[in-house]
């Protein structure tokens, strides 16, 4: 499946469309400790202290996104080369082939949700089937795509490259840039609409979101892990995906 057809195919699910609606304020939530297990996508299992998540069945690619159970921690230590919000996980299960009916367009996606996992729009029949359908989400993956509030771009990194044992981390800088690390090496950096949020005296609330709709079928969260202590490499411009 091509990048242009991926979104149009997935959008036929009838799940939530992405818009610019104001997201209601949520109750104060703790820092990230595990995956959110009170409610979750129908095709996800969560176990071992909420640190591990797995796709339940490979019979379908959808219903496989999971969110963290708390806010992404903000790291500001004077010893760090880069400060920002950061979370990481280790890939511990990769299937030999994608779920039934899927192709390379259906692959691991990683990102940030502005919406709390306890939000009512993420429950029951109103819940999206894919992470990119979560309102306000900023996502990298589904092959070589970057999605920011519903706008799709070509990414010079392909999530099909992820292998079992890889450590994957996401950093959101003070300026709202999205940085992806694989095994503590930067593989992607781009500006996002997160940098357009009004400046406040309190920390922003960001929640991890991961979609296991491809060959990667199991993850183990590594809570309270510091970002790689390395200067950032130069960001590359994004190009809109044709048809998005």
CSV table of C-alpha atoms in Angstrom, one decimal:
chain,number,residue,atom,x,y,z
A,1,UNK,CA,0.0,0.0,0.0
A,2,UNK,CA,1.3,3.4,-0.9
A,3,UNK,CA,1.5,6.4,1.5
A,4,UNK,CA,-1.2,8.1,-0.5
A,5,UNK,CA,-3.6,5.2,-0.2
A,6,UNK,CA,-2.9,4.3,3.4
A,7,UNK,CA,-4.8,7.2,4.9
A,8,UNK,CA,-7.8,6.8,2.6
A,9,UNK,CA,-8.0,3.1,3.3
A,10,UNK,CA,-7.8,3.5,7.1
A,11,UNK,CA,-10.2,6.5,7.1
A,12,UNK,CA,-13.0,4.2,5.8
A,13,UNK,CA,-13.2,2.7,9.4
A,14,UNK,CA,-15.7,5.4,10.5
A,15,UNK,CA,-13.6,6.2,13.6
A,16,UNK,CA,-13.0,9.7,15.0
A,17,UNK,CA,-11.9,12.3,12.4
A,18,UNK,CA,-9.1,14.6,13.4
A,19,UNK,CA,-10.1,18.2,13.9
A,20,UNK,CA,-9.2,21.4,15.7
A,21,UNK,CA,-11.7,20.9,18.6
A,22,UNK,CA,-10.7,22.2,21.9
A,23,UNK,CA,-9.8,19.2,24.2
A,24,UNK,CA,-11.4,19.5,27.6
A,25,UNK,CA,-9.2,19.8,30.6
A,26,UNK,CA,-8.6,16.6,32.5
A,27,UNK,CA,-8.0,15.9,36.1
A,28,UNK,CA,-4.5,16.1,37.4
A,29,UNK,CA,-2.6,12.9,36.5
A,30,UNK,CA,0.6,11.3,37.7
A,31,UNK,CA,3.8,10.9,35.7
A,32,UNK,CA,4.2,8.0,33.4
A,33,UNK,CA,4.6,4.6,35.1
A,34,UNK,CA,3.2,2.2,32.6
A,35,UNK,CA,0.6,1.6,29.8
A,36,UNK,CA,-3.0,2.7,30.5
A,37,UNK,CA,-5.0,-0.5,31.3
A,38,UNK,CA,-8.3,0.8,32.7
A,39,UNK,CA,-9.6,1.1,29.2
A,40,UNK,CA,-7.7,0.1,26.0
A,41,UNK,CA,-8.1,-0.8,22.4
A,42,UNK,CA,-9.8,-4.1,21.8
A,43,UNK,CA,-6.8,-5.7,20.1
A,44,UNK,CA,-4.3,-4.9,22.9
A,45,UNK,CA,-3.2,-6.9,26.0
A,46,UNK,CA,-1.4,-5.2,28.9
A,47,UNK,CA,0.5,-7.1,31.6
A,48,UNK,CA,3.5,-7.4,33.9
A,49,UNK,CA,2.8,-4.3,36.0
A,50,UNK,CA,1.4,-2.4,33.0
A,51,UNK,CA,4.9,-2.2,31.5
A,52,UNK,CA,4.3,-4.7,28.7
A,53,UNK,CA,1.8,-4.5,25.9
A,54,UNK,CA,1.0,-6.9,23.1
A,55,UNK,CA,-1.2,-7.1,20.1
A,56,UNK,CA,-4.0,-9.7,20.9
A,57,UNK,CA,-4.5,-11.1,17.5
A,58,UNK,CA,-2.9,-10.8,14.1
A,59,UNK,CA,-6.2,-11.4,12.3
A,60,UNK,CA,-6.6,-7.7,11.9
A,61,UNK,CA,-4.3,-4.6,12.0
A,62,UNK,CA,-6.7,-2.2,13.7
A,63,UNK,CA,-7.5,-1.6,17.4
A,64,UNK,CA,-3.9,-1.8,18.4
A,65,UNK,CA,-2.9,1.6,19.8
A,66,UNK,CA,-2.0,2.1,23.4
A,67,UNK,CA,-1.4,5.1,25.6
A,68,UNK,CA,0.8,5.7,28.7
A,69,UNK,CA,-1.0,5.9,32.1
A,70,UNK,CA,0.5,9.3,32.9
A,71,UNK,CA,2.3,12.4,31.7
A,72,UNK,CA,5.6,12.1,29.9
A,73,UNK,CA,8.2,13.4,32.3
A,74,UNK,CA,10.2,16.6,31.6
A,75,UNK,CA,13.9,16.3,31.9
A,76,UNK,CA,15.8,19.4,32.7
A,77,UNK,CA,19.1,18.3,34.4
A,78,UNK,CA,22.1,20.6,33.9
A,79,UNK,CA,24.1,17.6,32.8
A,80,UNK,CA,21.8,17.0,29.8
A,81,UNK,CA,22.8,18.2,26.3
A,82,UNK,CA,19.1,18.5,25.4
A,83,UNK,CA,16.1,19.2,27.7
A,84,UNK,CA,12.5,18.1,27.1
A,85,UNK,CA,9.8,15.6,27.5
A,86,UNK,CA,11.0,12.0,26.9
A,87,UNK,CA,9.8,8.4,27.1
A,88,UNK,CA,11.3,5.2,25.8
A,89,UNK,CA,10.4,1.5,25.3
A,90,UNK,CA,12.1,-1.7,24.1
A,91,UNK,CA,10.7,-3.8,21.3
A,92,UNK,CA,10.4,-7.3,22.6
A,93,UNK,CA,8.2,-9.1,20.0
A,94,UNK,CA,8.2,-8.9,16.2
A,95,UNK,CA,6.1,-11.2,14.1
A,96,UNK,CA,7.5,-12.7,10.9
A,97,UNK,CA,4.9,-11.0,8.8
A,98,UNK,CA,2.3,-8.2,9.2
A,99,UNK,CA,-1.3,-8.8,10.4
A,100,UNK,CA,-3.7,-10.4,7.9
A,101,UNK,CA,-4.8,-8.0,5.2
A,102,UNK,CA,-1.9,-5.5,5.9
A,103,UNK,CA,1.1,-4.5,3.9
A,104,UNK,CA,4.2,-2.2,4.6
A,105,UNK,CA,1.9,0.8,5.1
A,106,UNK,CA,0.7,-0.9,8.3
A,107,UNK,CA,3.7,-0.7,10.6
A,108,UNK,CA,4.7,0.5,14.0
A,109,UNK,CA,3.8,4.1,14.8
A,110,UNK,CA,5.1,6.2,17.8
A,111,UNK,CA,4.2,9.6,19.1
A,112,UNK,CA,2.5,12.0,21.5
A,113,UNK,CA,-1.1,12.4,22.4
A,114,UNK,CA,-2.4,15.7,23.8
A,115,UNK,CA,-5.5,13.9,24.9
A,116,UNK,CA,-5.4,12.0,28.2
A,117,UNK,CA,-5.9,8.2,28.1
A,118,UNK,CA,-8.9,8.6,30.4
A,119,UNK,CA,-10.7,11.0,28.0
A,120,UNK,CA,-14.3,9.8,27.2
A,121,UNK,CA,-13.6,10.1,23.5
A,122,UNK,CA,-11.1,7.3,23.8
A,123,UNK,CA,-13.6,4.8,25.2
A,124,UNK,CA,-16.0,2.3,23.8
A,125,UNK,CA,-17.6,3.0,20.4
A,126,UNK,CA,-16.1,6.5,20.1
A,127,UNK,CA,-12.5,5.2,20.3
A,128,UNK,CA,-10.5,5.4,17.1
A,129,UNK,CA,-9.0,2.3,15.5
A,130,UNK,CA,-5.6,3.9,14.8
A,131,UNK,CA,-3.3,6.2,16.7
A,132,UNK,CA,-3.3,8.8,13.9
A,133,UNK,CA,-7.1,9.2,14.4
A,134,UNK,CA,-6.7,10.5,18.0
A,135,UNK,CA,-7.4,14.2,17.9
A,136,UNK,CA,-4.3,16.4,18.2
A,137,UNK,CA,-1.9,13.4,18.1
A,138,UNK,CA,1.6,13.8,16.6
A,139,UNK,CA,2.8,10.5,15.1
A,140,UNK,CA,5.8,9.1,13.3
A,141,UNK,CA,5.5,5.7,11.6
A,142,UNK,CA,3.1,3.7,9.4
A,143,UNK,CA,6.1,3.2,7.2
A,144,UNK,CA,7.7,6.5,6.3
A,145,UNK,CA,5.1,9.0,7.5
A,146,UNK,CA,4.9,11.8,9.9
A,147,UNK,CA,1.4,12.9,11.0
A,148,UNK,CA,0.7,16.2,12.9
A,149,UNK,CA,-2.9,16.9,13.7
A,150,UNK,CA,-4.2,15.1,10.7
A,151,UNK,CA,-1.7,16.4,8.2
A,152,UNK,CA,0.5,13.7,6.6
A,153,UNK,CA,4.2,14.3,5.6
A,154,UNK,CA,6.9,12.1,4.1
A,155,UNK,CA,9.4,11.1,6.7
A,156,UNK,CA,13.1,10.2,6.0
A,157,UNK,CA,12.8,7.3,8.4
A,158,UNK,CA,10.8,4.1,8.0
A,159,UNK,CA,9.3,2.3,11.0
A,160,UNK,CA,9.6,-1.0,9.2
A,161,UNK,CA,13.3,-0.8,10.1
A,162,UNK,CA,12.6,-1.5,13.8
A,163,UNK,CA,13.8,-4.8,15.0
A,164,UNK,CA,13.4,-6.9,18.2
A,165,UNK,CA,15.6,-5.7,21.0
A,166,UNK,CA,15.6,-2.1,19.7
A,167,UNK,CA,15.2,0.7,22.2
A,168,UNK,CA,13.0,3.4,20.8
A,169,UNK,CA,12.6,6.9,22.4
A,170,UNK,CA,10.7,10.1,21.7
A,171,UNK,CA,11.8,13.5,22.8
A,172,UNK,CA,9.7,16.7,22.6
A,173,UNK,CA,12.0,19.7,23.0
A,174,UNK,CA,11.1,23.0,24.7
A,175,UNK,CA,10.4,24.4,21.2
A,176,UNK,CA,8.0,21.5,20.4
A,177,UNK,CA,10.3,19.6,18.1
A,178,UNK,CA,9.7,15.9,17.7
A,179,UNK,CA,12.9,13.8,17.9
A,180,UNK,CA,13.1,10.0,17.6
A,181,UNK,CA,15.9,7.9,18.8
A,182,UNK,CA,16.6,4.2,18.0
A,183,UNK,CA,19.2,2.6,20.3
A,184,UNK,CA,20.0,6.1,21.6
A,185,UNK,CA,20.9,7.4,18.1
A,186,UNK,CA,18.8,10.2,16.5
A,187,UNK,CA,17.0,9.0,13.4
A,188,UNK,CA,14.4,11.8,13.0
A,189,UNK,CA,13.8,15.4,14.0
A,190,UNK,CA,11.0,17.8,12.9
A,191,UNK,CA,9.2,20.9,14.0
A,192,UNK,CA,5.5,20.3,15.1
A,193,UNK,CA,2.4,22.2,16.1
A,194,UNK,CA,3.3,21.3,19.7
A,195,UNK,CA,5.6,24.4,19.4
A,196,UNK,CA,2.6,26.6,18.8
A,197,UNK,CA,1.0,25.9,22.2
A,198,UNK,CA,0.7,29.0,24.4
A,199,UNK,CA,3.6,29.3,26.9
A,200,UNK,CA,2.6,28.7,30.4
A,201,UNK,CA,4.2,28.5,33.8
A,202,UNK,CA,3.3,24.8,34.1
A,203,UNK,CA,4.5,21.9,32.1
A,204,UNK,CA,2.6,20.7,29.1
A,205,UNK,CA,0.7,17.4,29.4
A,206,UNK,CA,1.8,14.9,26.8
A,207,UNK,CA,1.0,11.2,26.8
A,208,UNK,CA,2.9,8.4,25.0
A,209,UNK,CA,1.0,6.7,22.2
A,210,UNK,CA,2.1,3.7,20.2
A,211,UNK,CA,0.3,1.8,17.4
A,212,UNK,CA,1.2,-1.9,17.0
A,213,UNK,CA,-0.6,-2.4,13.7
A,214,UNK,CA,2.4,-3.9,11.9
A,215,UNK,CA,5.0,-6.7,12.5
A,216,UNK,CA,6.0,-5.2,15.8
A,217,UNK,CA,3.6,-6.8,18.2
A,218,UNK,CA,5.1,-6.4,21.7
A,219,UNK,CA,6.7,-3.6,23.7
A,220,UNK,CA,8.1,-3.0,27.2
A,221,UNK,CA,8.0,0.5,28.5
A,222,UNK,CA,11.1,1.9,30.2
A,223,UNK,CA,9.6,4.6,32.5
A,224,UNK,CA,11.6,7.5,33.9
A,225,UNK,CA,14.5,7.0,31.4
A,226,UNK,CA,16.6,10.0,30.6
A,227,UNK,CA,17.0,11.1,27.0
A,228,UNK,CA,20.3,10.4,25.2
A,229,UNK,CA,22.9,12.9,26.4
A,230,UNK,CA,23.9,14.0,22.9
A,231,UNK,CA,23.5,17.3,20.9
A,232,UNK,CA,20.7,17.3,18.4
A,233,UNK,CA,21.5,16.7,14.7
A,234,UNK,CA,20.0,19.1,12.1
A,235,UNK,CA,16.3,18.7,11.3
A,236,UNK,CA,15.4,17.9,7.7
A,237,UNK,CA,12.4,19.7,6.0
A,238,UNK,CA,9.1,17.7,5.7
A,239,UNK,CA,7.2,17.3,2.4
A,240,UNK,CA,3.4,16.8,2.4
A,241,UNK,CA,2.3,13.4,1.4
A,242,UNK,CA,0.4,13.5,-2.0
A,243,UNK,CA,-3.3,13.2,-1.5
A,244,UNK,CA,-3.3,14.2,2.2
